[in-house]
């Protein structure tokens, strides 16, 4: 018969176990802090440098501004070109995301819920698209866009971005759609629901986490795209934020502090969007990993 353990001994043992767990987790915490500091330091440096003049930046590279030059930021915020680039990036990102998610959801639904000859081969073609580098298609893509009159047109960026975003989106949504129980579809069919009705009324609401994840990925990818807008837009009317940064840097190459201010302001919308959508993105990825 085992002797009863004293309450004090149990408490000491629990504290010792908790201490051992903290010690085992210490390298992980240190690594996370080091990575976080390495990522935030350039952002803080750019933010502070934007409040300096170029002369201050040359004489006092890492110190605080003295005096603080707020004009660098206010002059950019008063520039219509910055807001035009911001609006262009937003329009293209929203259009790309809506088109990518709508087409990919329908394709993933067909590949996940319908059995037909060549289904796996067709899905394999989409997965091969994940290994197709965008830069390889620049020349034929430019010829196609010029042929269809889509140069200096936002559709000339939205359509290719949506096409290159389809493989990843279809792969993610198909795996999620396949996890929906078949009994649910059978019950909906018995109640008189068509295939599209099941997709629209039942499947899409249940797939909201996955749809949120692929939407965030599509927005971020479109927002950061530099090469395609640079290729399509020759006029500043439709320049996006990445192209605007490049053009601003070339125009004010001697005014380094002002360039820092422009870089910081161009990052604010993306950082704000990610701060809002982070929970949706992480939750969707976690849910997909759990289902897998």
CSV table of C-alpha atoms in Angstrom, one decimal:
chain,number,residue,atom,x,y,z
A,1,UNK,CA,0.0,0.0,0.0
A,2,UNK,CA,1.4,3.4,-1.0
A,3,UNK,CA,2.0,5.9,1.7
A,4,UNK,CA,0.0,9.2,1.3
A,5,UNK,CA,1.9,12.2,0.0
A,6,UNK,CA,2.0,15.2,2.2
A,7,UNK,CA,0.4,18.4,0.8
A,8,UNK,CA,3.6,20.4,1.2
A,9,UNK,CA,5.6,17.9,-0.7
A,10,UNK,CA,3.0,18.0,-3.6
A,11,UNK,CA,3.3,21.8,-3.8
A,12,UNK,CA,7.1,21.7,-3.8
A,13,UNK,CA,7.1,19.1,-6.6
A,14,UNK,CA,4.6,21.1,-8.7
A,15,UNK,CA,6.8,24.2,-8.3
A,16,UNK,CA,9.9,22.3,-9.2
A,17,UNK,CA,8.2,20.9,-12.3
A,18,UNK,CA,7.0,24.4,-13.3
A,19,UNK,CA,10.5,25.8,-12.9
A,20,UNK,CA,11.9,23.0,-15.1
A,21,UNK,CA,9.3,23.8,-17.8
A,22,UNK,CA,10.3,27.5,-17.7
A,23,UNK,CA,14.0,26.6,-18.0
A,24,UNK,CA,13.3,24.3,-20.9
A,25,UNK,CA,11.3,27.1,-22.6
A,26,UNK,CA,13.9,29.8,-21.9
A,27,UNK,CA,15.9,29.2,-25.2
A,28,UNK,CA,12.6,29.6,-27.1
A,29,UNK,CA,11.7,32.8,-25.4
A,30,UNK,CA,15.2,34.2,-26.0
A,31,UNK,CA,15.0,33.3,-29.7
A,32,UNK,CA,11.6,34.9,-30.1
A,33,UNK,CA,12.9,38.1,-28.4
A,34,UNK,CA,16.0,38.2,-30.5
A,35,UNK,CA,14.0,37.8,-33.7
A,36,UNK,CA,11.5,40.4,-32.6
A,37,UNK,CA,14.2,42.9,-31.8
A,38,UNK,CA,15.9,42.2,-35.1
A,39,UNK,CA,12.7,42.9,-37.0
A,40,UNK,CA,11.5,46.0,-35.1
A,41,UNK,CA,14.8,47.8,-35.0
A,42,UNK,CA,14.9,48.7,-38.7
A,43,UNK,CA,11.3,50.0,-38.5
A,44,UNK,CA,12.1,52.1,-35.5
A,45,UNK,CA,15.2,53.4,-37.1
A,46,UNK,CA,13.3,54.4,-40.3
A,47,UNK,CA,10.5,56.0,-38.2
A,48,UNK,CA,12.9,58.2,-36.2
A,49,UNK,CA,15.1,59.0,-39.2
A,50,UNK,CA,12.0,60.4,-40.9
A,51,UNK,CA,11.8,63.1,-38.3
A,52,UNK,CA,15.4,64.3,-39.1
A,53,UNK,CA,16.8,66.4,-41.8
A,54,UNK,CA,19.4,64.9,-44.1
A,55,UNK,CA,22.1,66.9,-42.4
A,56,UNK,CA,21.1,65.6,-39.0
A,57,UNK,CA,21.0,62.1,-40.4
A,58,UNK,CA,24.6,62.5,-41.7
A,59,UNK,CA,25.9,64.0,-38.5
A,60,UNK,CA,23.9,62.0,-36.0
A,61,UNK,CA,22.9,58.7,-37.6
A,62,UNK,CA,21.6,56.8,-34.6
A,63,UNK,CA,20.6,59.6,-32.2
A,64,UNK,CA,17.3,61.3,-31.7
A,65,UNK,CA,16.3,64.2,-33.9
A,66,UNK,CA,17.1,67.7,-32.7
A,67,UNK,CA,14.9,69.4,-33.6
A,68,UNK,CA,12.2,67.0,-34.8
A,69,UNK,CA,11.4,67.7,-38.4
A,70,UNK,CA,7.6,66.9,-38.8
A,71,UNK,CA,7.5,68.5,-42.2
A,72,UNK,CA,8.9,65.3,-43.8
A,73,UNK,CA,5.7,63.4,-43.0
A,74,UNK,CA,3.2,66.2,-43.4
A,75,UNK,CA,4.5,67.1,-46.9
A,76,UNK,CA,4.0,63.5,-48.0
A,77,UNK,CA,0.5,63.4,-46.5
A,78,UNK,CA,-0.4,66.6,-48.4
A,79,UNK,CA,0.9,65.1,-51.7
A,80,UNK,CA,-1.9,63.8,-53.9
A,81,UNK,CA,0.5,61.4,-55.6
A,82,UNK,CA,0.9,59.4,-52.3
A,83,UNK,CA,-2.9,59.1,-51.8
A,84,UNK,CA,-3.3,58.2,-55.5
A,85,UNK,CA,-0.8,55.4,-55.1
A,86,UNK,CA,-2.5,54.3,-51.9
A,87,UNK,CA,-5.9,54.2,-53.6
A,88,UNK,CA,-4.5,52.3,-56.6
A,89,UNK,CA,-2.9,49.7,-54.4
A,90,UNK,CA,-6.2,49.3,-52.4
A,91,UNK,CA,-8.3,49.0,-55.6
A,92,UNK,CA,-6.0,46.4,-57.2
A,93,UNK,CA,-5.6,44.4,-53.9
A,94,UNK,CA,-9.4,44.3,-53.4
A,95,UNK,CA,-10.1,43.4,-57.0
A,96,UNK,CA,-7.4,40.7,-57.0
A,97,UNK,CA,-8.6,39.2,-53.8
A,98,UNK,CA,-12.3,39.1,-54.8
A,99,UNK,CA,-11.5,37.5,-58.2
A,100,UNK,CA,-9.0,35.0,-56.8
A,101,UNK,CA,-11.2,33.8,-53.9
A,102,UNK,CA,-14.4,33.6,-56.0
A,103,UNK,CA,-12.8,31.6,-58.8
A,104,UNK,CA,-10.7,29.4,-56.5
A,105,UNK,CA,-13.7,28.6,-54.2
A,106,UNK,CA,-15.7,27.3,-57.2
A,107,UNK,CA,-12.8,25.3,-58.6
A,108,UNK,CA,-11.9,23.9,-55.2
A,109,UNK,CA,-15.6,22.9,-54.6
A,110,UNK,CA,-15.7,21.0,-57.9
A,111,UNK,CA,-12.3,19.3,-57.2
A,112,UNK,CA,-13.3,18.4,-53.7
A,113,UNK,CA,-17.0,17.3,-53.9
A,114,UNK,CA,-17.4,16.0,-57.4
A,115,UNK,CA,-15.9,12.7,-58.8
A,116,UNK,CA,-15.1,13.0,-62.5
A,117,UNK,CA,-12.5,11.6,-64.8
A,118,UNK,CA,-9.3,13.5,-64.8
A,119,UNK,CA,-10.0,15.3,-61.5
A,120,UNK,CA,-6.7,14.4,-59.9
A,121,UNK,CA,-4.8,15.3,-63.0
A,122,UNK,CA,-6.4,18.7,-63.1
A,123,UNK,CA,-5.6,19.3,-59.5
A,124,UNK,CA,-2.0,18.2,-60.2
A,125,UNK,CA,-1.8,20.9,-62.9
A,126,UNK,CA,-2.9,23.5,-60.3
A,127,UNK,CA,-0.2,22.3,-57.9
A,128,UNK,CA,2.4,22.5,-60.6
A,129,UNK,CA,1.5,26.2,-60.8
A,130,UNK,CA,3.0,26.6,-57.4
A,131,UNK,CA,6.4,25.9,-58.8
A,132,UNK,CA,6.0,28.2,-61.8
A,133,UNK,CA,8.1,31.4,-61.1
A,134,UNK,CA,6.4,34.7,-62.0
A,135,UNK,CA,9.5,36.2,-63.6
A,136,UNK,CA,9.6,33.5,-66.3
A,137,UNK,CA,6.3,34.7,-67.6
A,138,UNK,CA,7.2,38.4,-67.8
A,139,UNK,CA,7.8,38.5,-71.6
A,140,UNK,CA,4.8,36.5,-72.8
A,141,UNK,CA,2.6,38.2,-70.2
A,142,UNK,CA,3.6,41.6,-71.5
A,143,UNK,CA,2.9,40.6,-75.1
A,144,UNK,CA,-0.6,39.2,-74.1
A,145,UNK,CA,-1.4,42.4,-72.1
A,146,UNK,CA,-0.4,44.6,-75.0
A,147,UNK,CA,-2.4,42.5,-77.4
A,148,UNK,CA,-5.6,42.8,-75.3
A,149,UNK,CA,-5.0,46.5,-74.6
A,150,UNK,CA,-4.5,46.0,-70.9
A,151,UNK,CA,-1.4,48.1,-70.4
A,152,UNK,CA,-2.0,51.1,-68.2
A,153,UNK,CA,-5.2,49.4,-67.1
A,154,UNK,CA,-5.7,48.1,-63.5
A,155,UNK,CA,-7.2,44.9,-65.1
A,156,UNK,CA,-3.7,44.3,-66.5
A,157,UNK,CA,-2.5,43.7,-63.0
A,158,UNK,CA,-5.6,42.2,-61.4
A,159,UNK,CA,-6.1,39.4,-63.9
A,160,UNK,CA,-2.4,38.1,-63.8
A,161,UNK,CA,-2.2,38.4,-60.0
A,162,UNK,CA,-5.4,36.4,-59.7
A,163,UNK,CA,-4.2,33.8,-62.1
A,164,UNK,CA,-0.9,33.3,-60.2
A,165,UNK,CA,-2.8,33.3,-56.9
A,166,UNK,CA,-5.2,30.5,-57.9
A,167,UNK,CA,-2.9,27.5,-57.3
A,168,UNK,CA,-2.2,28.2,-53.6
A,169,UNK,CA,-5.8,29.3,-53.0
A,170,UNK,CA,-7.3,26.2,-54.6
A,171,UNK,CA,-4.9,23.9,-52.7
A,172,UNK,CA,-5.9,25.4,-49.3
A,173,UNK,CA,-9.7,25.5,-50.0
A,174,UNK,CA,-9.8,22.1,-51.5
A,175,UNK,CA,-8.3,20.5,-48.5
A,176,UNK,CA,-10.8,22.4,-46.3
A,177,UNK,CA,-13.8,21.5,-48.4
A,178,UNK,CA,-12.9,17.8,-48.4
A,179,UNK,CA,-13.2,17.8,-44.6
A,180,UNK,CA,-16.9,18.8,-44.7
A,181,UNK,CA,-18.9,15.6,-43.9
A,182,UNK,CA,-20.6,14.0,-46.9
A,183,UNK,CA,-23.7,13.3,-44.7
A,184,UNK,CA,-24.3,17.1,-44.5
A,185,UNK,CA,-24.4,17.3,-48.3
A,186,UNK,CA,-26.7,14.3,-48.5
A,187,UNK,CA,-29.1,15.9,-46.0
A,188,UNK,CA,-29.1,19.2,-47.9
A,189,UNK,CA,-29.8,17.3,-51.2
A,190,UNK,CA,-32.7,15.5,-49.6
A,191,UNK,CA,-34.1,18.8,-48.5
A,192,UNK,CA,-34.1,19.9,-52.1
A,193,UNK,CA,-30.9,21.9,-52.1
A,194,UNK,CA,-29.0,22.0,-55.4
A,195,UNK,CA,-25.2,21.6,-55.6
A,196,UNK,CA,-24.7,25.3,-56.0
A,197,UNK,CA,-27.2,25.9,-53.2
A,198,UNK,CA,-25.2,23.7,-50.9
A,199,UNK,CA,-22.0,25.5,-51.9
A,200,UNK,CA,-23.5,29.0,-51.4
A,201,UNK,CA,-25.7,28.4,-48.3
A,202,UNK,CA,-23.8,25.8,-46.3
A,203,UNK,CA,-20.2,25.2,-47.5
A,204,UNK,CA,-19.1,28.9,-47.8
A,205,UNK,CA,-20.3,29.9,-44.3
A,206,UNK,CA,-18.6,26.8,-42.8
A,207,UNK,CA,-15.4,27.7,-44.7
A,208,UNK,CA,-15.2,31.2,-43.4
A,209,UNK,CA,-11.9,30.7,-41.6
A,210,UNK,CA,-10.3,29.3,-44.7
A,211,UNK,CA,-11.7,32.0,-46.9
A,212,UNK,CA,-10.4,34.6,-44.5
A,213,UNK,CA,-6.9,33.1,-44.6
A,214,UNK,CA,-6.7,33.0,-48.4
A,215,UNK,CA,-8.1,36.5,-48.6
A,216,UNK,CA,-5.4,37.8,-46.3
A,217,UNK,CA,-2.7,36.1,-48.3
A,218,UNK,CA,-4.1,37.4,-51.5
A,219,UNK,CA,-4.2,41.0,-50.2
A,220,UNK,CA,-0.7,40.9,-48.8
A,221,UNK,CA,0.7,39.3,-52.0
A,222,UNK,CA,-1.0,42.0,-54.2
A,223,UNK,CA,0.0,44.8,-52.0
A,224,UNK,CA,3.7,43.8,-52.1
A,225,UNK,CA,3.8,43.1,-55.8
A,226,UNK,CA,6.3,45.5,-57.5
A,227,UNK,CA,7.4,43.9,-60.8
A,228,UNK,CA,3.9,43.5,-62.4
A,229,UNK,CA,2.7,47.1,-61.7
A,230,UNK,CA,6.1,48.4,-62.9
A,231,UNK,CA,5.6,46.4,-66.1
A,232,UNK,CA,2.0,47.4,-66.8
A,233,UNK,CA,1.8,51.0,-65.7
A,234,UNK,CA,3.9,53.6,-67.5
A,235,UNK,CA,1.8,56.5,-66.4
A,236,UNK,CA,1.8,57.7,-62.7
A,237,UNK,CA,-2.0,57.6,-62.6
A,238,UNK,CA,-2.1,53.9,-61.6
A,239,UNK,CA,1.2,53.6,-59.8
A,240,UNK,CA,0.9,51.4,-56.7
A,241,UNK,CA,2.7,51.9,-53.4
A,242,UNK,CA,5.8,49.8,-54.2
A,243,UNK,CA,6.2,51.6,-57.5
A,244,UNK,CA,5.6,54.9,-55.8
A,245,UNK,CA,8.3,54.2,-53.3
A,246,UNK,CA,10.8,53.4,-56.1
A,247,UNK,CA,9.9,56.5,-58.0
A,248,UNK,CA,9.9,58.7,-54.9
A,249,UNK,CA,13.3,57.4,-53.9
A,250,UNK,CA,14.7,58.2,-57.4
A,251,UNK,CA,13.2,61.7,-57.3
A,252,UNK,CA,14.4,62.6,-53.8
A,253,UNK,CA,17.6,60.5,-53.7
A,254,UNK,CA,19.5,63.4,-52.1
A,255,UNK,CA,16.9,63.8,-49.3
A,256,UNK,CA,17.4,60.6,-47.4
A,257,UNK,CA,15.3,61.6,-44.4
A,258,UNK,CA,12.3,62.3,-46.6
A,259,UNK,CA,12.7,59.0,-48.3
A,260,UNK,CA,12.6,57.3,-44.8
A,261,UNK,CA,9.4,59.2,-44.1
A,262,UNK,CA,7.8,58.0,-47.3
A,263,UNK,CA,8.9,54.4,-46.6
A,264,UNK,CA,7.3,54.5,-43.1
A,265,UNK,CA,4.0,56.0,-44.4
A,266,UNK,CA,3.8,53.4,-47.1
A,267,UNK,CA,4.2,50.6,-44.6
A,268,UNK,CA,1.4,51.9,-42.3
A,269,UNK,CA,-1.6,50.6,-44.3
A,270,UNK,CA,-0.1,47.1,-44.6
A,271,UNK,CA,0.9,47.0,-40.9
A,272,UNK,CA,-2.6,48.2,-39.9
A,273,UNK,CA,-4.3,45.6,-42.1
A,274,UNK,CA,-2.1,42.8,-40.8
A,275,UNK,CA,-2.8,43.9,-37.2
A,276,UNK,CA,-6.5,43.6,-37.8
A,277,UNK,CA,-6.3,40.3,-39.9
A,278,UNK,CA,-3.6,38.6,-37.9
A,279,UNK,CA,-6.0,36.6,-35.8
A,280,UNK,CA,-8.0,35.5,-38.8
A,281,UNK,CA,-4.8,34.4,-40.6
A,282,UNK,CA,-3.3,32.5,-37.7
A,283,UNK,CA,-6.7,30.9,-36.8
A,284,UNK,CA,-7.3,29.7,-40.4
A,285,UNK,CA,-3.8,28.2,-40.7
A,286,UNK,CA,-4.1,26.5,-37.3
A,287,UNK,CA,-7.5,25.1,-38.2
A,288,UNK,CA,-6.2,23.8,-41.5
A,289,UNK,CA,-3.3,22.2,-39.8
A,290,UNK,CA,-5.6,20.6,-37.2
A,291,UNK,CA,-7.9,19.2,-40.0
A,292,UNK,CA,-5.0,17.9,-41.9
